[in-house]
Amino acid sequence: MSLLQTITLSHTPSSHSVHVALYRNVKNSAFLEQQLLGGNSDYEYAFIDARVILSKVHVFASCFRAIVDQLSDKLRTRNVHSEIVLALSPNNNIRTAFRNFGITANTSSLLVVKIGHSTQSSSIRKHLEEVIEGDEIEFCDSVLAGIIDWSLVSRLYKLGNTRQDEGGNRKWQWEAEADSKEAEMRVLNSIALRGMTN
């Protein structure tokens, strides 16, 4: 059974619904990356390293920004899917955005996003089942929380440093639930403001 979710974001047409699936233990990331880099239109997805995703809202914010840019003819990349990866980045450098947020040959936790009509979900589901070699898992905040690499997120978004717990162990200050919500707000602000300050 597929766990692909299809969501139509507020203020966007159903022709631009968000289809999203989450995978762990992906074994063919190098192949998927090559298809993407080669411009194979069958692989026109946003392939995102799931370790840098804080929440569903984080994903949907970048999708919304990319959809609005596409509908306004303001894409800076070749399609809405690459624009989603760029929208995750706190700066305007496309190459850096793909290196930091996109798929690489070593990606094992993968978030896949496809923008398309809401009626396309069954064909998208079928294609993903055929091409992704990995374990599909539920796309929800609690699962994402177990995948996050806080050291990577803190570095990419310049969130801050570590602190020591009672036992003297180094912990990222954003690992506590209340702190992670603050981190999420800072990340969402950077998505909203990208381009305004760079």
PDB file of C-alpha atoms in Angstrom:
ATOM      1  CA  MET A   1       0.000   0.000   0.000  1.00  0.00           C
ATOM      2  CA  SER A   2       1.355   3.380  -1.020  1.00  0.00           C
ATOM      3  CA  LEU A   3       1.622   6.211   1.477  1.00  0.00           C
ATOM      4  CA  LEU A   4       1.702   8.954  -1.176  1.00  0.00           C
ATOM      5  CA  GLN A   5      -0.208  12.020   0.008  1.00  0.00           C
ATOM      6  CA  THR A   6      -1.916  14.508  -2.299  1.00  0.00           C
ATOM      7  CA  ILE A   7      -2.684  17.981  -0.981  1.00  0.00           C
ATOM      8  CA  THR A   8      -4.052  21.053  -2.715  1.00  0.00           C
ATOM      9  CA  LEU A   9      -2.639  24.068  -0.915  1.00  0.00           C
ATOM     10  CA  SER A  10      -4.874  27.051  -0.172  1.00  0.00           C
ATOM     11  CA  HIS A  11      -4.893  29.692  -2.897  1.00  0.00           C
ATOM     12  CA  THR A  12      -3.466  27.308  -5.516  1.00  0.00           C
ATOM     13  CA  PRO A  13      -5.346  25.603  -8.368  1.00  0.00           C
ATOM     14  CA  SER A  14      -5.990  21.840  -8.321  1.00  0.00           C
ATOM     15  CA  SER A  15      -3.725  21.615 -11.381  1.00  0.00           C
ATOM     16  CA  HIS A  16      -0.887  22.399  -8.964  1.00  0.00           C
ATOM     17  CA  SER A  17      -1.613  19.880  -6.207  1.00  0.00           C
ATOM     18  CA  VAL A  18       1.309  18.643  -4.121  1.00  0.00           C
ATOM     19  CA  HIS A  19       1.982  14.893  -4.274  1.00  0.00           C
ATOM     20  CA  VAL A  20       4.506  13.867  -1.615  1.00  0.00           C
ATOM     21  CA  ALA A  21       6.096  10.610  -0.452  1.00  0.00           C
ATOM     22  CA  LEU A  22       8.831   9.857   2.070  1.00  0.00           C
ATOM     23  CA  TYR A  23      11.369   7.021   1.844  1.00  0.00           C
ATOM     24  CA  ARG A  24      14.040   5.559   4.100  1.00  0.00           C
ATOM     25  CA  ASN A  25      16.889   3.181   3.188  1.00  0.00           C
ATOM     26  CA  VAL A  26      16.925   4.331  -0.443  1.00  0.00           C
ATOM     27  CA  LYS A  27      19.401   2.214  -2.399  1.00  0.00           C
ATOM     28  CA  ASN A  28      19.287   3.809  -5.870  1.00  0.00           C
ATOM     29  CA  SER A  29      19.888   7.486  -5.089  1.00  0.00           C
ATOM     30  CA  ALA A  30      22.804   7.663  -7.539  1.00  0.00           C
ATOM     31  CA  PHE A  31      20.523   6.446 -10.352  1.00  0.00           C
ATOM     32  CA  LEU A  32      17.760   8.900  -9.422  1.00  0.00           C
ATOM     33  CA  GLU A  33      20.263  11.773  -9.263  1.00  0.00           C
ATOM     34  CA  GLN A  34      21.589  10.889 -12.730  1.00  0.00           C
ATOM     35  CA  GLN A  35      18.065  10.817 -14.190  1.00  0.00           C
ATOM     36  CA  LEU A  36      17.390  14.228 -12.695  1.00  0.00           C
ATOM     37  CA  LEU A  37      20.691  15.733 -13.868  1.00  0.00           C
ATOM     38  CA  GLY A  38      20.226  14.189 -17.304  1.00  0.00           C
ATOM     39  CA  GLY A  39      16.906  15.991 -17.707  1.00  0.00           C
ATOM     40  CA  ASN A  40      14.851  12.795 -18.016  1.00  0.00           C
ATOM     41  CA  SER A  41      11.294  14.167 -17.969  1.00  0.00           C
ATOM     42  CA  ASP A  42       9.997  10.908 -16.445  1.00  0.00           C
ATOM     43  CA  TYR A  43      11.927  11.885 -13.304  1.00  0.00           C
ATOM     44  CA  GLU A  44      10.667  15.438 -13.032  1.00  0.00           C
ATOM     45  CA  TYR A  45      10.261  15.503  -9.257  1.00  0.00           C
ATOM     46  CA  ALA A  46      11.733  17.461  -6.386  1.00  0.00           C
ATOM     47  CA  PHE A  47      14.083  14.891  -4.841  1.00  0.00           C
ATOM     48  CA  ILE A  48      14.954  16.297  -1.397  1.00  0.00           C
ATOM     49  CA  ASP A  49      17.335  15.052   1.283  1.00  0.00           C
ATOM     50  CA  ALA A  50      14.821  14.400   4.086  1.00  0.00           C
ATOM     51  CA  ARG A  51      17.442  15.061   6.793  1.00  0.00           C
ATOM     52  CA  VAL A  52      17.010  18.821   6.248  1.00  0.00           C
ATOM     53  CA  ILE A  53      13.201  18.876   6.498  1.00  0.00           C
ATOM     54  CA  LEU A  54      11.772  20.020   9.837  1.00  0.00           C
ATOM     55  CA  SER A  55       8.050  19.503   9.229  1.00  0.00           C
ATOM     56  CA  LYS A  56       5.263  19.164   6.705  1.00  0.00           C
ATOM     57  CA  VAL A  57       4.791  22.937   6.904  1.00  0.00           C
ATOM     58  CA  HIS A  58       8.446  23.377   5.913  1.00  0.00           C
ATOM     59  CA  VAL A  59       7.824  21.323   2.748  1.00  0.00           C
ATOM     60  CA  PHE A  60       4.524  23.007   1.941  1.00  0.00           C
ATOM     61  CA  ALA A  61       6.014  26.496   2.397  1.00  0.00           C
ATOM     62  CA  SER A  62       8.675  25.763  -0.212  1.00  0.00           C
ATOM     63  CA  CYS A  63       6.059  24.188  -2.514  1.00  0.00           C
ATOM     64  CA  PHE A  64       3.765  27.194  -2.160  1.00  0.00           C
ATOM     65  CA  ARG A  65       6.579  29.589  -2.969  1.00  0.00           C
ATOM     66  CA  ALA A  66       7.589  27.557  -6.037  1.00  0.00           C
ATOM     67  CA  ILE A  67       3.990  27.259  -7.289  1.00  0.00           C
ATOM     68  CA  VAL A  68       3.404  31.001  -6.903  1.00  0.00           C
ATOM     69  CA  ASP A  69       6.664  31.705  -8.743  1.00  0.00           C
ATOM     70  CA  GLN A  70       5.608  29.372 -11.557  1.00  0.00           C
ATOM     71  CA  LEU A  71       2.121  30.875 -11.862  1.00  0.00           C
ATOM     72  CA  SER A  72       3.690  34.363 -11.899  1.00  0.00           C
ATOM     73  CA  ASP A  73       6.269  33.381 -14.561  1.00  0.00           C
ATOM     74  CA  LYS A  74       9.089  34.081 -12.105  1.00  0.00           C
ATOM     75  CA  LEU A  75      10.861  30.721 -11.996  1.00  0.00           C
ATOM     76  CA  ARG A  76      14.637  30.990 -11.636  1.00  0.00           C
ATOM     77  CA  THR A  77      15.183  27.304 -12.383  1.00  0.00           C
ATOM     78  CA  ARG A  78      14.028  25.099 -15.246  1.00  0.00           C
ATOM     79  CA  ASN A  79      10.798  23.855 -13.615  1.00  0.00           C
ATOM     80  CA  VAL A  80       8.619  24.034 -10.515  1.00  0.00           C
ATOM     81  CA  HIS A  81      10.289  20.966  -9.000  1.00  0.00           C
ATOM     82  CA  SER A  82      13.790  22.410  -9.052  1.00  0.00           C
ATOM     83  CA  GLU A  83      12.260  25.648  -7.784  1.00  0.00           C
ATOM     84  CA  ILE A  84      11.009  23.759  -4.691  1.00  0.00           C
ATOM     85  CA  VAL A  85      14.592  22.744  -3.883  1.00  0.00           C
ATOM     86  CA  LEU A  86      15.751  26.341  -4.400  1.00  0.00           C
ATOM     87  CA  ALA A  87      12.916  27.606  -2.177  1.00  0.00           C
ATOM     88  CA  LEU A  88      14.254  25.493   0.703  1.00  0.00           C
ATOM     89  CA  SER A  89      17.547  27.360   0.571  1.00  0.00           C
ATOM     90  CA  PRO A  90      18.155  30.508   2.631  1.00  0.00           C
ATOM     91  CA  ASN A  91      20.141  32.025  -0.271  1.00  0.00           C
ATOM     92  CA  ASN A  92      19.698  32.477  -4.022  1.00  0.00           C
ATOM     93  CA  ASN A  93      22.523  30.256  -5.275  1.00  0.00           C
ATOM     94  CA  ILE A  94      20.904  27.451  -7.271  1.00  0.00           C
ATOM     95  CA  ARG A  95      23.952  25.160  -7.299  1.00  0.00           C
ATOM     96  CA  THR A  96      24.382  25.508  -3.524  1.00  0.00           C
ATOM     97  CA  ALA A  97      20.671  24.816  -2.982  1.00  0.00           C
ATOM     98  CA  PHE A  98      20.885  21.546  -4.914  1.00  0.00           C
ATOM     99  CA  ARG A  99      24.089  20.492  -3.149  1.00  0.00           C
ATOM    100  CA  ASN A 100      22.617  21.222   0.312  1.00  0.00           C
ATOM    101  CA  PHE A 101      18.967  20.228  -0.099  1.00  0.00           C
ATOM    102  CA  GLY A 102      18.703  17.976  -3.149  1.00  0.00           C
ATOM    103  CA  ILE A 103      19.411  14.318  -3.740  1.00  0.00           C
ATOM    104  CA  THR A 104      22.989  13.035  -3.900  1.00  0.00           C
ATOM    105  CA  ALA A 105      24.419   9.591  -4.567  1.00  0.00           C
ATOM    106  CA  ASN A 106      24.587   9.074  -0.781  1.00  0.00           C
ATOM    107  CA  THR A 107      21.017  10.107   0.089  1.00  0.00           C
ATOM    108  CA  SER A 108      19.258   7.380   2.063  1.00  0.00           C
ATOM    109  CA  SER A 109      16.278   9.342   3.457  1.00  0.00           C
ATOM    110  CA  LEU A 110      14.426  10.865   0.530  1.00  0.00           C
ATOM    111  CA  LEU A 111      11.418  13.147   0.250  1.00  0.00           C
ATOM    112  CA  VAL A 112       9.812  13.127  -3.196  1.00  0.00           C
ATOM    113  CA  VAL A 113       7.500  15.929  -4.311  1.00  0.00           C
ATOM    114  CA  LYS A 114       5.588  16.180  -7.581  1.00  0.00           C
ATOM    115  CA  ILE A 115       3.385  19.111  -8.564  1.00  0.00           C
ATOM    116  CA  GLY A 116       0.518  18.075 -10.797  1.00  0.00           C
ATOM    117  CA  HIS A 117      -3.227  17.785 -11.094  1.00  0.00           C
ATOM    118  CA  SER A 118      -4.948  16.131  -8.150  1.00  0.00           C
ATOM    119  CA  THR A 119      -6.182  13.383 -10.502  1.00  0.00           C
ATOM    120  CA  GLN A 120      -2.598  12.261 -11.255  1.00  0.00           C
ATOM    121  CA  SER A 121      -1.989  10.649  -7.867  1.00  0.00           C
ATOM    122  CA  SER A 122      -2.458   7.041  -9.052  1.00  0.00           C
ATOM    123  CA  SER A 123      -0.013   7.400 -11.963  1.00  0.00           C
ATOM    124  CA  ILE A 124       2.538   9.157  -9.722  1.00  0.00           C
ATOM    125  CA  ARG A 125       2.132   6.429  -7.090  1.00  0.00           C
ATOM    126  CA  LYS A 126       2.663   3.708  -9.702  1.00  0.00           C
ATOM    127  CA  HIS A 127       5.777   5.381 -11.124  1.00  0.00           C
ATOM    128  CA  LEU A 128       7.361   5.886  -7.697  1.00  0.00           C
ATOM    129  CA  GLU A 129       6.699   2.248  -6.771  1.00  0.00           C
ATOM    130  CA  GLU A 130       8.539   1.211  -9.952  1.00  0.00           C
ATOM    131  CA  VAL A 131      11.583   3.484  -9.692  1.00  0.00           C
ATOM    132  CA  ILE A 132      12.430   4.027  -6.018  1.00  0.00           C
ATOM    133  CA  GLU A 133      14.281   1.239  -4.253  1.00  0.00           C
ATOM    134  CA  GLY A 134      13.602   1.983  -0.610  1.00  0.00           C
ATOM    135  CA  ASP A 135      11.122   1.714   2.217  1.00  0.00           C
ATOM    136  CA  GLU A 136       8.165   4.076   1.921  1.00  0.00           C
ATOM    137  CA  ILE A 137       7.250   5.571   5.288  1.00  0.00           C
ATOM    138  CA  GLU A 138       4.521   7.896   6.475  1.00  0.00           C
ATOM    139  CA  PHE A 139       5.001  11.586   5.662  1.00  0.00           C
ATOM    140  CA  CYS A 140       4.210  13.166   9.031  1.00  0.00           C
ATOM    141  CA  ASP A 141       5.943  15.436  11.532  1.00  0.00           C
ATOM    142  CA  SER A 142       6.704  12.669  14.030  1.00  0.00           C
ATOM    143  CA  VAL A 143       8.492  10.566  11.394  1.00  0.00           C
ATOM    144  CA  LEU A 144      10.359  13.598  10.038  1.00  0.00           C
ATOM    145  CA  ALA A 145      11.510  14.397  13.594  1.00  0.00           C
ATOM    146  CA  GLY A 146      13.322  11.068  13.677  1.00  0.00           C
ATOM    147  CA  ILE A 147      15.136  11.786  10.409  1.00  0.00           C
ATOM    148  CA  ILE A 148      16.304  15.380  10.996  1.00  0.00           C
ATOM    149  CA  ASP A 149      20.058  15.937  11.131  1.00  0.00           C
ATOM    150  CA  TRP A 150      20.169  18.924  13.506  1.00  0.00           C
ATOM    151  CA  SER A 151      23.856  19.599  12.957  1.00  0.00           C
ATOM    152  CA  LEU A 152      23.242  19.879   9.202  1.00  0.00           C
ATOM    153  CA  VAL A 153      20.075  21.981   9.595  1.00  0.00           C
ATOM    154  CA  SER A 154      21.798  24.301  12.081  1.00  0.00           C
ATOM    155  CA  ARG A 155      24.712  24.802   9.689  1.00  0.00           C
ATOM    156  CA  LEU A 156      22.566  25.374   6.582  1.00  0.00           C
ATOM    157  CA  TYR A 157      20.180  27.824   8.232  1.00  0.00           C
ATOM    158  CA  LYS A 158      22.736  29.291  10.676  1.00  0.00           C
ATOM    159  CA  LEU A 159      20.473  28.486  13.627  1.00  0.00           C
ATOM    160  CA  GLY A 160      22.958  28.398  16.434  1.00  0.00           C
ATOM    161  CA  ASN A 161      25.217  26.259  18.514  1.00  0.00           C
ATOM    162  CA  THR A 162      25.134  23.326  20.842  1.00  0.00           C
ATOM    163  CA  ARG A 163      24.474  23.182  24.550  1.00  0.00           C
ATOM    164  CA  GLN A 164      25.321  20.608  27.185  1.00  0.00           C
ATOM    165  CA  ASP A 165      22.725  18.528  28.963  1.00  0.00           C
ATOM    166  CA  GLU A 166      22.906  17.528  32.645  1.00  0.00           C
ATOM    167  CA  GLY A 167      25.276  14.661  31.842  1.00  0.00           C
ATOM    168  CA  GLY A 168      27.690  16.917  29.983  1.00  0.00           C
ATOM    169  CA  ASN A 169      26.678  15.532  26.590  1.00  0.00           C
ATOM    170  CA  ARG A 170      26.678  17.920  23.649  1.00  0.00           C
ATOM    171  CA  LYS A 171      23.184  18.392  22.190  1.00  0.00           C
ATOM    172  CA  TRP A 172      21.915  20.665  19.487  1.00  0.00           C
ATOM    173  CA  GLN A 173      19.831  23.294  21.181  1.00  0.00           C
ATOM    174  CA  TRP A 174      17.003  22.668  18.701  1.00  0.00           C
ATOM    175  CA  GLU A 175      16.389  19.028  19.620  1.00  0.00           C
ATOM    176  CA  ALA A 176      13.828  19.800  22.335  1.00  0.00           C
ATOM    177  CA  GLU A 177      10.292  20.055  20.972  1.00  0.00           C
ATOM    178  CA  ALA A 178       9.717  23.671  22.053  1.00  0.00           C
ATOM    179  CA  ASP A 179      13.067  24.700  20.610  1.00  0.00           C
ATOM    180  CA  SER A 180      12.384  22.846  17.356  1.00  0.00           C
ATOM    181  CA  LYS A 181       9.231  24.940  16.836  1.00  0.00           C
ATOM    182  CA  GLU A 182      11.335  28.084  17.213  1.00  0.00           C
ATOM    183  CA  ALA A 183      13.845  26.665  14.724  1.00  0.00           C
ATOM    184  CA  GLU A 184      11.004  25.891  12.315  1.00  0.00           C
ATOM    185  CA  MET A 185       9.760  29.486  12.508  1.00  0.00           C
ATOM    186  CA  ARG A 186      13.259  30.788  11.785  1.00  0.00           C
ATOM    187  CA  VAL A 187      13.570  28.453   8.797  1.00  0.00           C
ATOM    188  CA  LEU A 188      10.130  29.435   7.450  1.00  0.00           C
ATOM    189  CA  ASN A 189      11.089  33.095   7.777  1.00  0.00           C
ATOM    190  CA  SER A 190      14.219  32.463   5.736  1.00  0.00           C
ATOM    191  CA  ILE A 191      12.120  30.817   2.995  1.00  0.00           C
ATOM    192  CA  ALA A 192       9.688  33.730   2.950  1.00  0.00           C
ATOM    193  CA  LEU A 193      12.426  36.350   2.929  1.00  0.00           C
ATOM    194  CA  ARG A 194      14.840  34.717   0.465  1.00  0.00           C
ATOM    195  CA  GLY A 195      15.371  37.101  -2.390  1.00  0.00           C
ATOM    196  CA  MET A 196      14.275  40.093  -0.352  1.00  0.00           C
ATOM    197  CA  THR A 197      17.618  40.340   1.409  1.00  0.00           C
ATOM    198  CA  ASN A 198      20.019  38.511  -0.969  1.00  0.00           C
TER     199      ASN A 198
END
